[in-house]
PDB file of C-alpha atoms and ligand atoms in Angstrom:
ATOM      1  CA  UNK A   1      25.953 199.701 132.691  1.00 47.00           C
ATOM      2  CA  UNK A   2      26.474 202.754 131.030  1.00 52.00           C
ATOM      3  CA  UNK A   3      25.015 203.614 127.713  1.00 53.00           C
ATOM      4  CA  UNK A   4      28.512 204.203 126.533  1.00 57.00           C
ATOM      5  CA  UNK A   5      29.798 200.752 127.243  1.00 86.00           C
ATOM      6  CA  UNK A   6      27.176 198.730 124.998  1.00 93.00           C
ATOM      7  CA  UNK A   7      28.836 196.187 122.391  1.00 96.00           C
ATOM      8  CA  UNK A   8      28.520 197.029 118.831  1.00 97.00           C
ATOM      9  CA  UNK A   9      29.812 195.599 116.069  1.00 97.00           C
ATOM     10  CA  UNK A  10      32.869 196.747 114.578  1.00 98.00           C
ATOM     11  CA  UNK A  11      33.889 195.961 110.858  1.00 98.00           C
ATOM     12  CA  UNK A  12      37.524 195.756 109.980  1.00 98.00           C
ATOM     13  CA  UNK A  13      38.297 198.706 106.831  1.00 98.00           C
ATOM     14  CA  UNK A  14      41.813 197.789 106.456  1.00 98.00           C
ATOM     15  CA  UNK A  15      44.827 196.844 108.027  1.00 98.00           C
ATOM     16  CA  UNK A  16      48.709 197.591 108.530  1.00 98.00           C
ATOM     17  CA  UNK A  17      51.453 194.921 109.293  1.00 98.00           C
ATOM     18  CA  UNK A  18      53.507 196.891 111.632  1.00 97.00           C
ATOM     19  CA  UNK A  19      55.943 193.824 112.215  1.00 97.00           C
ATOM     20  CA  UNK A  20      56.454 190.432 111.753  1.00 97.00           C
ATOM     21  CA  UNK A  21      53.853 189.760 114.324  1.00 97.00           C
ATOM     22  CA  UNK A  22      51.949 192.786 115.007  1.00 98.00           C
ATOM     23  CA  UNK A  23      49.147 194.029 112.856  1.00 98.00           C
ATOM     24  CA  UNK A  24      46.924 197.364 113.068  1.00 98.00           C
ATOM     25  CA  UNK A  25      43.664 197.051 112.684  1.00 98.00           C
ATOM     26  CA  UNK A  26      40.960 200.061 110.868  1.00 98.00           C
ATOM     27  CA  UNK A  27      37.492 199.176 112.493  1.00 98.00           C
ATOM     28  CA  UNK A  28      34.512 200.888 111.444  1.00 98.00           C
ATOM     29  CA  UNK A  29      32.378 201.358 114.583  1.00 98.00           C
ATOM     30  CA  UNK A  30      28.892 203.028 113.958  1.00 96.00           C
ATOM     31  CA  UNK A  31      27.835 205.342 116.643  1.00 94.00           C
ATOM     32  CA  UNK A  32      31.196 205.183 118.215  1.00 96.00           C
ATOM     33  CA  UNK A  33      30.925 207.721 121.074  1.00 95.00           C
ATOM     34  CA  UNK A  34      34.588 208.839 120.782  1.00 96.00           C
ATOM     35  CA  UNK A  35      37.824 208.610 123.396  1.00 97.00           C
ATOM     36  CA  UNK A  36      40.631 210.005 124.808  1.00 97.00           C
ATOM     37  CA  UNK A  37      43.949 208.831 124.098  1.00 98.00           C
ATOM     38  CA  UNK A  38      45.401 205.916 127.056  1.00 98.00           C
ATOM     39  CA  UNK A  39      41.717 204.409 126.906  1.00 98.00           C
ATOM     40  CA  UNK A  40      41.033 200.510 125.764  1.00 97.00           C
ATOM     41  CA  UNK A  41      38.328 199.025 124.383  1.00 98.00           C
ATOM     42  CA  UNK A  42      37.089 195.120 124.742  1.00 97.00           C
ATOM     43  CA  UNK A  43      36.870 193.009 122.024  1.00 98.00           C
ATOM     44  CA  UNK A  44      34.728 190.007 121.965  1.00 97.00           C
ATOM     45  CA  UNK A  45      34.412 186.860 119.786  1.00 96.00           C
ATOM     46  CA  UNK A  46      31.456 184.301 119.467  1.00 94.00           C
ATOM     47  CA  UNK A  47      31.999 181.243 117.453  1.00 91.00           C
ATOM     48  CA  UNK A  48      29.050 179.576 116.183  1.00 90.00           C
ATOM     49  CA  UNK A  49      28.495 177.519 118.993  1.00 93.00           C
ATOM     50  CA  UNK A  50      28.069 180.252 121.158  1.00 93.00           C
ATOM     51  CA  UNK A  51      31.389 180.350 123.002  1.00 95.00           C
ATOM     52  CA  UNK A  52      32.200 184.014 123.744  1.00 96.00           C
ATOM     53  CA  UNK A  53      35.521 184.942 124.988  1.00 97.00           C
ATOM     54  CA  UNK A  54      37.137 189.056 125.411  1.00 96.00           C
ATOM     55  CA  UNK A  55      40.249 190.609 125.644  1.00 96.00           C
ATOM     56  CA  UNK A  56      41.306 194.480 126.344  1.00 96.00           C
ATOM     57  CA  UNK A  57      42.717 196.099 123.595  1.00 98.00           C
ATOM     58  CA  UNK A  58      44.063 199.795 123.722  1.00 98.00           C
ATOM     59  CA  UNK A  59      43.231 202.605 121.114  1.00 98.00           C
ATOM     60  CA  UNK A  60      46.237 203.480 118.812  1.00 98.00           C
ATOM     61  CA  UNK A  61      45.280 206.728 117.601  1.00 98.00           C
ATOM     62  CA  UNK A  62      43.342 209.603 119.002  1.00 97.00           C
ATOM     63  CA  UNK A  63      39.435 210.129 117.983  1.00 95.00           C
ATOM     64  CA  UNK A  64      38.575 209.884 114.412  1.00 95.00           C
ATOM     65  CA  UNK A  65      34.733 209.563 113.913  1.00 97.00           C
ATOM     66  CA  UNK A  66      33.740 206.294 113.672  1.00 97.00           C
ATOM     67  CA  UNK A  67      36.872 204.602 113.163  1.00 98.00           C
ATOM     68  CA  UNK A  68      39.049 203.124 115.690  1.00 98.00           C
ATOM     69  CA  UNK A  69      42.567 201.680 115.435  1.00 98.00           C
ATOM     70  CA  UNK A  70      43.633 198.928 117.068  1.00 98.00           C
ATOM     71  CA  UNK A  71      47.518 197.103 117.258  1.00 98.00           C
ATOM     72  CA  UNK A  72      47.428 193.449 118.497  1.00 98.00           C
ATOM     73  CA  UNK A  73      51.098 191.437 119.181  1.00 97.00           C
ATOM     74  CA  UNK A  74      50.296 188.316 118.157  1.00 97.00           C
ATOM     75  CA  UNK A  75      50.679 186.457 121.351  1.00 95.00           C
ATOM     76  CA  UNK A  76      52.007 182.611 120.637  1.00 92.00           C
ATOM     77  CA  UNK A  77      49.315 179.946 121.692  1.00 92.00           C
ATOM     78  CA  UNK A  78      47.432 182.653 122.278  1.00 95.00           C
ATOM     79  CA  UNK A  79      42.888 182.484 122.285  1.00 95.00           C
ATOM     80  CA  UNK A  80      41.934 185.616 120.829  1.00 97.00           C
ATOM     81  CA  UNK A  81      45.110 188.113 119.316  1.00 97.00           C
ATOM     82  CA  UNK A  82      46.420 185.209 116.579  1.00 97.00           C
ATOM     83  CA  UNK A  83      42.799 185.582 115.220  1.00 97.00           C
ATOM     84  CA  UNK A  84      42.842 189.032 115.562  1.00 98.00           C
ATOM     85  CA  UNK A  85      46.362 189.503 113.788  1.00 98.00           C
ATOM     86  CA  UNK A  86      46.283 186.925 111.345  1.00 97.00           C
ATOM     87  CA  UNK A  87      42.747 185.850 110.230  1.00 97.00           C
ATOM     88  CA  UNK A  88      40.416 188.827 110.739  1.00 98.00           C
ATOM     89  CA  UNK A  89      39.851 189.943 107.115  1.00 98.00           C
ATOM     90  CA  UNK A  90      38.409 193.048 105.387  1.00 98.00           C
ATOM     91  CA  UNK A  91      34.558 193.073 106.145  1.00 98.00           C
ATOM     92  CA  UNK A  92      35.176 190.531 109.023  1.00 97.00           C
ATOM     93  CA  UNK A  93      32.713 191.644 111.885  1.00 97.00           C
ATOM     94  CA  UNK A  94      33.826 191.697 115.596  1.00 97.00           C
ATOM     95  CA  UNK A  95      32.279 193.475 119.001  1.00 97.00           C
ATOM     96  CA  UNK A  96      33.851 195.709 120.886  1.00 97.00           C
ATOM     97  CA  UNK A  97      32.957 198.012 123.980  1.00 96.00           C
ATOM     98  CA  UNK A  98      34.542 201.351 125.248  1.00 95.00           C
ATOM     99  CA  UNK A  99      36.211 203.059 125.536  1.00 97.00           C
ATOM    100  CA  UNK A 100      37.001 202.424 128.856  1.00 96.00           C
ATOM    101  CA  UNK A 101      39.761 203.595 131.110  1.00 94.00           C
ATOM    102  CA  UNK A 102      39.697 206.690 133.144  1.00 93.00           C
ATOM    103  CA  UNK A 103      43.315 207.227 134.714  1.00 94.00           C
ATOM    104  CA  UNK A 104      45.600 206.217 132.429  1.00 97.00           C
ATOM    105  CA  UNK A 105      44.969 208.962 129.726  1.00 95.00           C
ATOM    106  CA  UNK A 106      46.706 212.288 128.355  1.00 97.00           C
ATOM    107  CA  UNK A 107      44.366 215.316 128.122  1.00 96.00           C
ATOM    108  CA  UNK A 108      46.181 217.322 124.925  1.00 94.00           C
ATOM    109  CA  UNK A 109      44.833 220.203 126.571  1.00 95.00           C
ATOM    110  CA  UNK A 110      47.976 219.248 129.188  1.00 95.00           C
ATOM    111  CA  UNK A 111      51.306 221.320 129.410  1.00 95.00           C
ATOM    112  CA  UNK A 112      53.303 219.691 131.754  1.00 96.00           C
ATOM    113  CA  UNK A 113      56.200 217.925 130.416  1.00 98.00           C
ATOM    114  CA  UNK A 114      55.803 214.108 129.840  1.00 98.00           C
ATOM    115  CA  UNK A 115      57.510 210.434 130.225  1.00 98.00           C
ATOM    116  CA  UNK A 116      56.189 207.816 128.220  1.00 98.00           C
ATOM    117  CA  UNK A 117      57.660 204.375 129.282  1.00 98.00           C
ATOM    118  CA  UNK A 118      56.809 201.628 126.941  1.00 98.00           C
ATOM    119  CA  UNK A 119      57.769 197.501 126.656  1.00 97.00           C
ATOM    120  CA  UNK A 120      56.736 196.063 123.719  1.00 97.00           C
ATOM    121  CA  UNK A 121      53.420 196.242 122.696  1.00 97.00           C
ATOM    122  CA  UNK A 122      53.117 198.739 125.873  1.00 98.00           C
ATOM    123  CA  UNK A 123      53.587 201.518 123.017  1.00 98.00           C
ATOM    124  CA  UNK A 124      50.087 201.151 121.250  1.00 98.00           C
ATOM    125  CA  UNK A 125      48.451 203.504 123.433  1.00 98.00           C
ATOM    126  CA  UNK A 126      51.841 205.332 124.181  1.00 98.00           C
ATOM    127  CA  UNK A 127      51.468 206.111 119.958  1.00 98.00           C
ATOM    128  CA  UNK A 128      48.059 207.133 121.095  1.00 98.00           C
ATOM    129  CA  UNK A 129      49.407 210.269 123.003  1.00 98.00           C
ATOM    130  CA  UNK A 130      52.268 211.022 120.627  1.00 97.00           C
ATOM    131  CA  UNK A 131      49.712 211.091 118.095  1.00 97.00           C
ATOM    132  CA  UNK A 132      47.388 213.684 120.131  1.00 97.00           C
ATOM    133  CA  UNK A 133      50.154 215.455 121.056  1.00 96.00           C
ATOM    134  CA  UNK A 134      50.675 216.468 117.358  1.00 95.00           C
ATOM    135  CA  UNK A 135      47.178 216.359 116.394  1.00 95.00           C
ATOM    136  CA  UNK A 136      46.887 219.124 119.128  1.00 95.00           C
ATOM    137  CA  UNK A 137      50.006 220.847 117.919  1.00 94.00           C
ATOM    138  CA  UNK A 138      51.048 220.559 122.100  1.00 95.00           C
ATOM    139  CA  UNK A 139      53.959 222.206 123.384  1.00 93.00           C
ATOM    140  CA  UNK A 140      53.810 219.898 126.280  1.00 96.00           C
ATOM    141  CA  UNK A 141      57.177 218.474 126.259  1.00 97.00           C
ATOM    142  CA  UNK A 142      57.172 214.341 125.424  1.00 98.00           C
ATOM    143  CA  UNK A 143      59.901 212.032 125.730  1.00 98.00           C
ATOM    144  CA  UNK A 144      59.358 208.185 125.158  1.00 98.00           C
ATOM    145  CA  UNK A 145      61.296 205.170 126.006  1.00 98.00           C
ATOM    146  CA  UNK A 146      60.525 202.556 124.120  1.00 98.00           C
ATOM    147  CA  UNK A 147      62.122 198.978 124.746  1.00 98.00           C
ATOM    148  CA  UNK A 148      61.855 195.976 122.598  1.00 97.00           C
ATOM    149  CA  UNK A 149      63.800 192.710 122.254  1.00 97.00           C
ATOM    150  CA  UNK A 150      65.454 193.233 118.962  1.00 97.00           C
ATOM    151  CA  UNK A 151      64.929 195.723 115.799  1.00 96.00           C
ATOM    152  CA  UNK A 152      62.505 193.293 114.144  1.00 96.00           C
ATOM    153  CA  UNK A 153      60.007 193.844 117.162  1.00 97.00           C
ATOM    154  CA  UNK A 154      59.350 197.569 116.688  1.00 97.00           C
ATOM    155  CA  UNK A 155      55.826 198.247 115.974  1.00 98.00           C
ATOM    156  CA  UNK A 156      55.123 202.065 114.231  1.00 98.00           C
ATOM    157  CA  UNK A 157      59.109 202.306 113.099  1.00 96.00           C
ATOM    158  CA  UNK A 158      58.854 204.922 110.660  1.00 95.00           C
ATOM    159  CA  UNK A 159      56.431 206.634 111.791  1.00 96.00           C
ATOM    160  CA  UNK A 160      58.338 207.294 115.246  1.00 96.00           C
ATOM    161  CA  UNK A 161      61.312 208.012 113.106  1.00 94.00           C
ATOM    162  CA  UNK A 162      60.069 210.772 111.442  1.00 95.00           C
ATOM    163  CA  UNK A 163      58.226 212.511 114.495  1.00 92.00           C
ATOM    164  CA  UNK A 164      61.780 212.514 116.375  1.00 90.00           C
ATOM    165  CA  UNK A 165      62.905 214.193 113.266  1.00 92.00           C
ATOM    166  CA  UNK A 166      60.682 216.539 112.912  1.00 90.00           C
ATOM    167  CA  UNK A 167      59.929 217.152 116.008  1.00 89.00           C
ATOM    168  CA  UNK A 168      61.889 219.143 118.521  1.00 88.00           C
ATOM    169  CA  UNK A 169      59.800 218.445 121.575  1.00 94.00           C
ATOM    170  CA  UNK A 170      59.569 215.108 121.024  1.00 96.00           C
ATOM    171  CA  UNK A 171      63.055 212.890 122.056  1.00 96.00           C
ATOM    172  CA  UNK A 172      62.646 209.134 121.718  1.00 97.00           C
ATOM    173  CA  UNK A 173      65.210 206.692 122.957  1.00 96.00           C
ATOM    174  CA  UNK A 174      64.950 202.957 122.295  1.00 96.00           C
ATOM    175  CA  UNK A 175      66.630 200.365 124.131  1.00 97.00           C
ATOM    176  CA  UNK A 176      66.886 196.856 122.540  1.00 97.00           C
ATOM    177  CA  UNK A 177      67.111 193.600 125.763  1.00 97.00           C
ATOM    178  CA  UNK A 178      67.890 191.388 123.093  1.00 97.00           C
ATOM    179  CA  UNK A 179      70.144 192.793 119.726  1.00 96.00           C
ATOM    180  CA  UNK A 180      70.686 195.977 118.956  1.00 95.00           C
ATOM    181  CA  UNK A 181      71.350 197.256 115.401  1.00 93.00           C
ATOM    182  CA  UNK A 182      75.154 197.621 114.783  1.00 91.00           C
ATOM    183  CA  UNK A 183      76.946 200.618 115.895  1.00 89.00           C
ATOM    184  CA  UNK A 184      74.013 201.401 118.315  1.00 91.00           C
ATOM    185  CA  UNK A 185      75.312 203.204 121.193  1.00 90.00           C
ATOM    186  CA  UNK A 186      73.869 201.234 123.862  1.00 92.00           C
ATOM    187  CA  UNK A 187      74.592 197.659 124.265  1.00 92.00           C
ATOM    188  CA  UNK A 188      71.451 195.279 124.355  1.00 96.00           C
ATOM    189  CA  UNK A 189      70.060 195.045 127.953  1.00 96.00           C
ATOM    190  CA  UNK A 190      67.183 195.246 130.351  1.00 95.00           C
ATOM    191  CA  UNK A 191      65.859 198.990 130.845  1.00 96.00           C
ATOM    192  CA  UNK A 192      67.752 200.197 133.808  1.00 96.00           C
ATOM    193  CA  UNK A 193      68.103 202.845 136.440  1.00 97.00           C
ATOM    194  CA  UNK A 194      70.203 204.454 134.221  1.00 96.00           C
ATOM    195  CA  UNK A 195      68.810 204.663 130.854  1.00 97.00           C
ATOM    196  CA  UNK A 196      65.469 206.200 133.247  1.00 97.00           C
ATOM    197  CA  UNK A 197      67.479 208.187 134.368  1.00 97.00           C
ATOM    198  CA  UNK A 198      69.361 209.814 131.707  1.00 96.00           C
ATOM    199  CA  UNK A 199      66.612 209.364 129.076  1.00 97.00           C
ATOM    200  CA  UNK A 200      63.789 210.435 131.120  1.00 97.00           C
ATOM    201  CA  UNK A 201      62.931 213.750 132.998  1.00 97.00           C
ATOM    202  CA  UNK A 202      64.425 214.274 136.530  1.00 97.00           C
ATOM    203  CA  UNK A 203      61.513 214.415 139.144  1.00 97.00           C
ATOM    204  CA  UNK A 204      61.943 218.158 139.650  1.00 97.00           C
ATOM    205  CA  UNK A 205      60.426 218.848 136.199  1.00 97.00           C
ATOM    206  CA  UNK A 206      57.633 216.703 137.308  1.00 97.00           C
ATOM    207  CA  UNK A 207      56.299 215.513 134.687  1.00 98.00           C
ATOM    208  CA  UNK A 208      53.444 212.993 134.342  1.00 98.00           C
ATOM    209  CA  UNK A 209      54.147 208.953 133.618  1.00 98.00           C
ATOM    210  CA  UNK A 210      52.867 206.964 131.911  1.00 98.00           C
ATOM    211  CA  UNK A 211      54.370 202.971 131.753  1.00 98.00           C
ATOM    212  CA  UNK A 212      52.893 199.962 130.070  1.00 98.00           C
ATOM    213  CA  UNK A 213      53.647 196.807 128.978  1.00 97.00           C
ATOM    214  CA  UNK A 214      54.109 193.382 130.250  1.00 95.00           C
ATOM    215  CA  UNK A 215      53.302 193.160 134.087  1.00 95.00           C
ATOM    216  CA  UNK A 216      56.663 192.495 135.335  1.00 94.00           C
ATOM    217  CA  UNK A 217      58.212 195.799 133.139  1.00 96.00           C
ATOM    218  CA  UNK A 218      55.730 197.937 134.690  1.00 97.00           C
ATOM    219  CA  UNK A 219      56.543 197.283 138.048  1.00 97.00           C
ATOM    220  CA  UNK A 220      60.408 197.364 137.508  1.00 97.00           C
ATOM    221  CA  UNK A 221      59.967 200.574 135.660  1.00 98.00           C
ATOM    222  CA  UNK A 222      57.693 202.029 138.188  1.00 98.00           C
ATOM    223  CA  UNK A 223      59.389 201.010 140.951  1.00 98.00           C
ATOM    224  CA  UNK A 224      62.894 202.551 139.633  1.00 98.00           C
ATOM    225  CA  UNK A 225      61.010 205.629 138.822  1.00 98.00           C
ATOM    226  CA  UNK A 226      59.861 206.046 142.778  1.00 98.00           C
ATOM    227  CA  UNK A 227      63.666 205.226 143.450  1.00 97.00           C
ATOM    228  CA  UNK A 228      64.766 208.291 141.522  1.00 98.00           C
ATOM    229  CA  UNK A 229      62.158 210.641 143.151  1.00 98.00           C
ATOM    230  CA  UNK A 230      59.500 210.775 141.088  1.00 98.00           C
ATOM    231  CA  UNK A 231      55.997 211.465 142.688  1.00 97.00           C
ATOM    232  CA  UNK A 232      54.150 208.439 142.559  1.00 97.00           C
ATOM    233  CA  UNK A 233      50.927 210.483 142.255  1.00 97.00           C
ATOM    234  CA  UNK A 234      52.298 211.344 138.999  1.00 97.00           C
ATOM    235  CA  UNK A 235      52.646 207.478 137.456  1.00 98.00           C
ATOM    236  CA  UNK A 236      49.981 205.690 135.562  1.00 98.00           C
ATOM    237  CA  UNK A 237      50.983 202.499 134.846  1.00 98.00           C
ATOM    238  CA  UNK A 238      49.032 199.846 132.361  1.00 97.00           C
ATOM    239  CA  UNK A 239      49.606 196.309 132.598  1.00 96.00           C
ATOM    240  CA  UNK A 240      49.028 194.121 129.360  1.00 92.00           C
ATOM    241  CA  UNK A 241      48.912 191.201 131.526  1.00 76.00           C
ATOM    242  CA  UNK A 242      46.430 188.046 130.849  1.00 66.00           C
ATOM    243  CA  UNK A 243      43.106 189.262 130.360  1.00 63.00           C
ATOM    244  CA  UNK A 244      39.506 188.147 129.661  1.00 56.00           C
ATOM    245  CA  UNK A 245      38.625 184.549 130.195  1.00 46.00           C
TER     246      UNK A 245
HETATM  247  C1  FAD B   1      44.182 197.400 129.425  1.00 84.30           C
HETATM  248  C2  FAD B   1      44.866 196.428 128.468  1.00 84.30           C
HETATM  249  C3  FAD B   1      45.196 196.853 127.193  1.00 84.30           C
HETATM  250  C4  FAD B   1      45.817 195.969 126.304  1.00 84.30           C
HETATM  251  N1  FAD B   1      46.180 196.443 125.081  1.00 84.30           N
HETATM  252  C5  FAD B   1      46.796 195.626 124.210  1.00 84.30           C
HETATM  253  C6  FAD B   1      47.201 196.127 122.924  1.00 84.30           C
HETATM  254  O1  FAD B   1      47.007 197.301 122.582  1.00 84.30           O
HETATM  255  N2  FAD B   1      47.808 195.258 122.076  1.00 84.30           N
HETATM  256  C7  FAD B   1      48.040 193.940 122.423  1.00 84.30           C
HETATM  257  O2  FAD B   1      48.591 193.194 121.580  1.00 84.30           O
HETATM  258  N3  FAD B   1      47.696 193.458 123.644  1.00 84.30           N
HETATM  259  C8  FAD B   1      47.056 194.259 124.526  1.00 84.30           C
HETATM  260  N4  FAD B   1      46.673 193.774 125.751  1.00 84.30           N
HETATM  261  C9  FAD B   1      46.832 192.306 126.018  1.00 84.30           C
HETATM  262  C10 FAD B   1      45.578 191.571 125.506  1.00 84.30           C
HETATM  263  O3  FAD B   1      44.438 191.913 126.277  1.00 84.30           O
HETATM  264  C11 FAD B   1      45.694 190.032 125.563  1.00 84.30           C
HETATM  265  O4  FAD B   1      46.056 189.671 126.876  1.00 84.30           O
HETATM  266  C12 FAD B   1      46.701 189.473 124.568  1.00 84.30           C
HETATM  267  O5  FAD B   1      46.317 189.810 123.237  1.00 84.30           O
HETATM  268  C13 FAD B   1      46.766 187.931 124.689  1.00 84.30           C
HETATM  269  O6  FAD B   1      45.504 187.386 124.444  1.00 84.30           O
HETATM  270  P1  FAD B   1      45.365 185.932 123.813  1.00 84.30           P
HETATM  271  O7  FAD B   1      43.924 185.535 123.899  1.00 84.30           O
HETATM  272  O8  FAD B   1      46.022 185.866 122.477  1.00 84.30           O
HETATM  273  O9  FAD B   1      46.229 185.012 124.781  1.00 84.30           O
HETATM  274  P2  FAD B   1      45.654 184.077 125.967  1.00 84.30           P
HETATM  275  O10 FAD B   1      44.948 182.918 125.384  1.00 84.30           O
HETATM  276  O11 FAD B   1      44.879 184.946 126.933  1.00 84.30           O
HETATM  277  O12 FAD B   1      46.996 183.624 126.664  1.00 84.30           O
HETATM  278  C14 FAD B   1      47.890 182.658 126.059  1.00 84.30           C
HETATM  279  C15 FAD B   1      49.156 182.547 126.858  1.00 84.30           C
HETATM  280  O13 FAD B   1      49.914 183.775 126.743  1.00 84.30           O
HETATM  281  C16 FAD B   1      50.050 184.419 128.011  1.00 84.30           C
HETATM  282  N5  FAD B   1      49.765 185.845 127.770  1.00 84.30           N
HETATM  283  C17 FAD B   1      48.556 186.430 127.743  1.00 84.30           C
HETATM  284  N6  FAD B   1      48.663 187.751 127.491  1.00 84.30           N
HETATM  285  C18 FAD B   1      49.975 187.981 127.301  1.00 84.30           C
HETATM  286  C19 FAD B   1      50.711 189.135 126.997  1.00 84.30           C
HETATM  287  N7  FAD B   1      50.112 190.353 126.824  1.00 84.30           N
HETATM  288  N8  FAD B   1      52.036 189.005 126.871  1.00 84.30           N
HETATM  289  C20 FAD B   1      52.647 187.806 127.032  1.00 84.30           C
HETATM  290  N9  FAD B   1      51.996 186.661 127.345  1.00 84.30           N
HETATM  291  C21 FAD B   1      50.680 186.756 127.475  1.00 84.30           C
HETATM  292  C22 FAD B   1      49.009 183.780 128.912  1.00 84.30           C
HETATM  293  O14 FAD B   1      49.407 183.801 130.267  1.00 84.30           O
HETATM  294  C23 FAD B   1      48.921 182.385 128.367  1.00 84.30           C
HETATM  295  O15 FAD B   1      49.960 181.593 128.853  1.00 84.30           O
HETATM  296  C24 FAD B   1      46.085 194.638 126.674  1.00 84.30           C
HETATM  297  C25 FAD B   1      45.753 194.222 127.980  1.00 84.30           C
HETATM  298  C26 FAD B   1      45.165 195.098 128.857  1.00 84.30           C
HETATM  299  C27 FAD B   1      44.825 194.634 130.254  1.00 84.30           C
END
């Protein structure tokens, strides 16, 4: 195995309660070796009796030294994230390994226009880019879909707020499946054809995708984006299935 990949023990600095059930974690990592935004780490946990279990975890900012961010959806019944989001405390140690992933990443260096397609927590390393992107001051022209049962659920609110505000090459749409806020102009419903298609790029700007989230939105998403004409060279899909074991 790579150098790169060893485990090494991450401390958690601080954290943010994005939602009701999503929390951002600030991990100190000594001698972390840096990463491009769309990479993932692993996290592992040891109790004292030796049991070791991991899960993938995606990076929710772009490189900052030795500190990494991390944003876990607490997952109900789940092993590792309701540790992760709710009992992890300041000064807690954990491992972790990465970054890993070498497809599904944005070079800010990039100018070709962009389609972020996110479901859920499917935006933590969609923030990632958005993040670079302005880091970089990038022209490359972003727009992000982001779809999420109800208003409760959005992780990074006002922070996504204020970049659409402020920033003119940046257009973010969200579509609620479940209840929308009142007056909102689009009634609550799955992500469709048409919301890709009138809230995306049309395939003869051809602009890079990138789509994560749950399994099952991935491959509708990608899948309608292929309908509509869009290269499939140019999709990079992450699924936040099940991982670990
Ligand atoms: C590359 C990659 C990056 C990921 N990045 C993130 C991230 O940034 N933030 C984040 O919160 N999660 C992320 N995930 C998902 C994460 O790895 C775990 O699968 C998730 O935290 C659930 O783990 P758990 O131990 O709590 O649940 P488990 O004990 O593994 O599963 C409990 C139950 O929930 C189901 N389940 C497992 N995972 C999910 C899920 N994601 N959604 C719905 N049901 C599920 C299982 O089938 C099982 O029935 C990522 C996954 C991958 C593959």
């Amino acid at each position: 195995m790579s150098p790169r990949l060893e485990w090494r023990v991450a401390t958690l600095a601080d954290f943010v309660d994005e939602t009701a059930t999503a929390r951002t974690l600030l991990l100190d990592v000594p001698g972390w070796p840096g990463h491009l935004p769309g990479q993932h780490v692993d996290v592992r946990l040891t109790d004292e009796d030796g049991y070791s279990t991991q899960r993938s975890y995606s990076l929710a900012a772009p490189a900052d030294g030795e500190r990494v961010e991390l944003t876990i959806q607490r997952v109900e019944d789940g092993e590792v994230s309701p540790y992760l989001a709710d009992t992890l405390a300041v000064g807690d140690p954990i491992e972790l390994r990465g970054p890993v992933g070498g497809w599904f990443l944005w070079h800010p260096s990039r100018t070709a226009p962009v389609l972020l397609v996110g479901g859920g927590s499917g935006i933590v390393p969609l923030m990632a880019m958005v993040r670079a992107r302005r880091q970089a001051r990038s022209r490359a022209p972003f727009r992000l879909i982001y779809s999420v049962r109800t208003p409760m659920d959005l992780i990074y609110a006002s922070e996504l707020r204020r970049s659409a505000r402020d920033d003119g090459g940046l257009d973010i749409t969200t579509v609620y499946t479940r209840s929308a806020p009142e007056a909102w102009p689009r009634p609550p419903g799955r992500l469709g054809l048409d919301d890709i298609e009138r809230f995306g790029w049309p395939p003869q700007f051809e602009p890079t995708c990138f789509v994560c989230g749950p399994t099952g939105f991935v491959e509708h998403v990608a899948t309608t984006l292929v309908h509509l004409g869009h290269d499939p060279r140019r999709i990079r899909t992450e699924r936040f299935g099940p991982t670990g074991g």
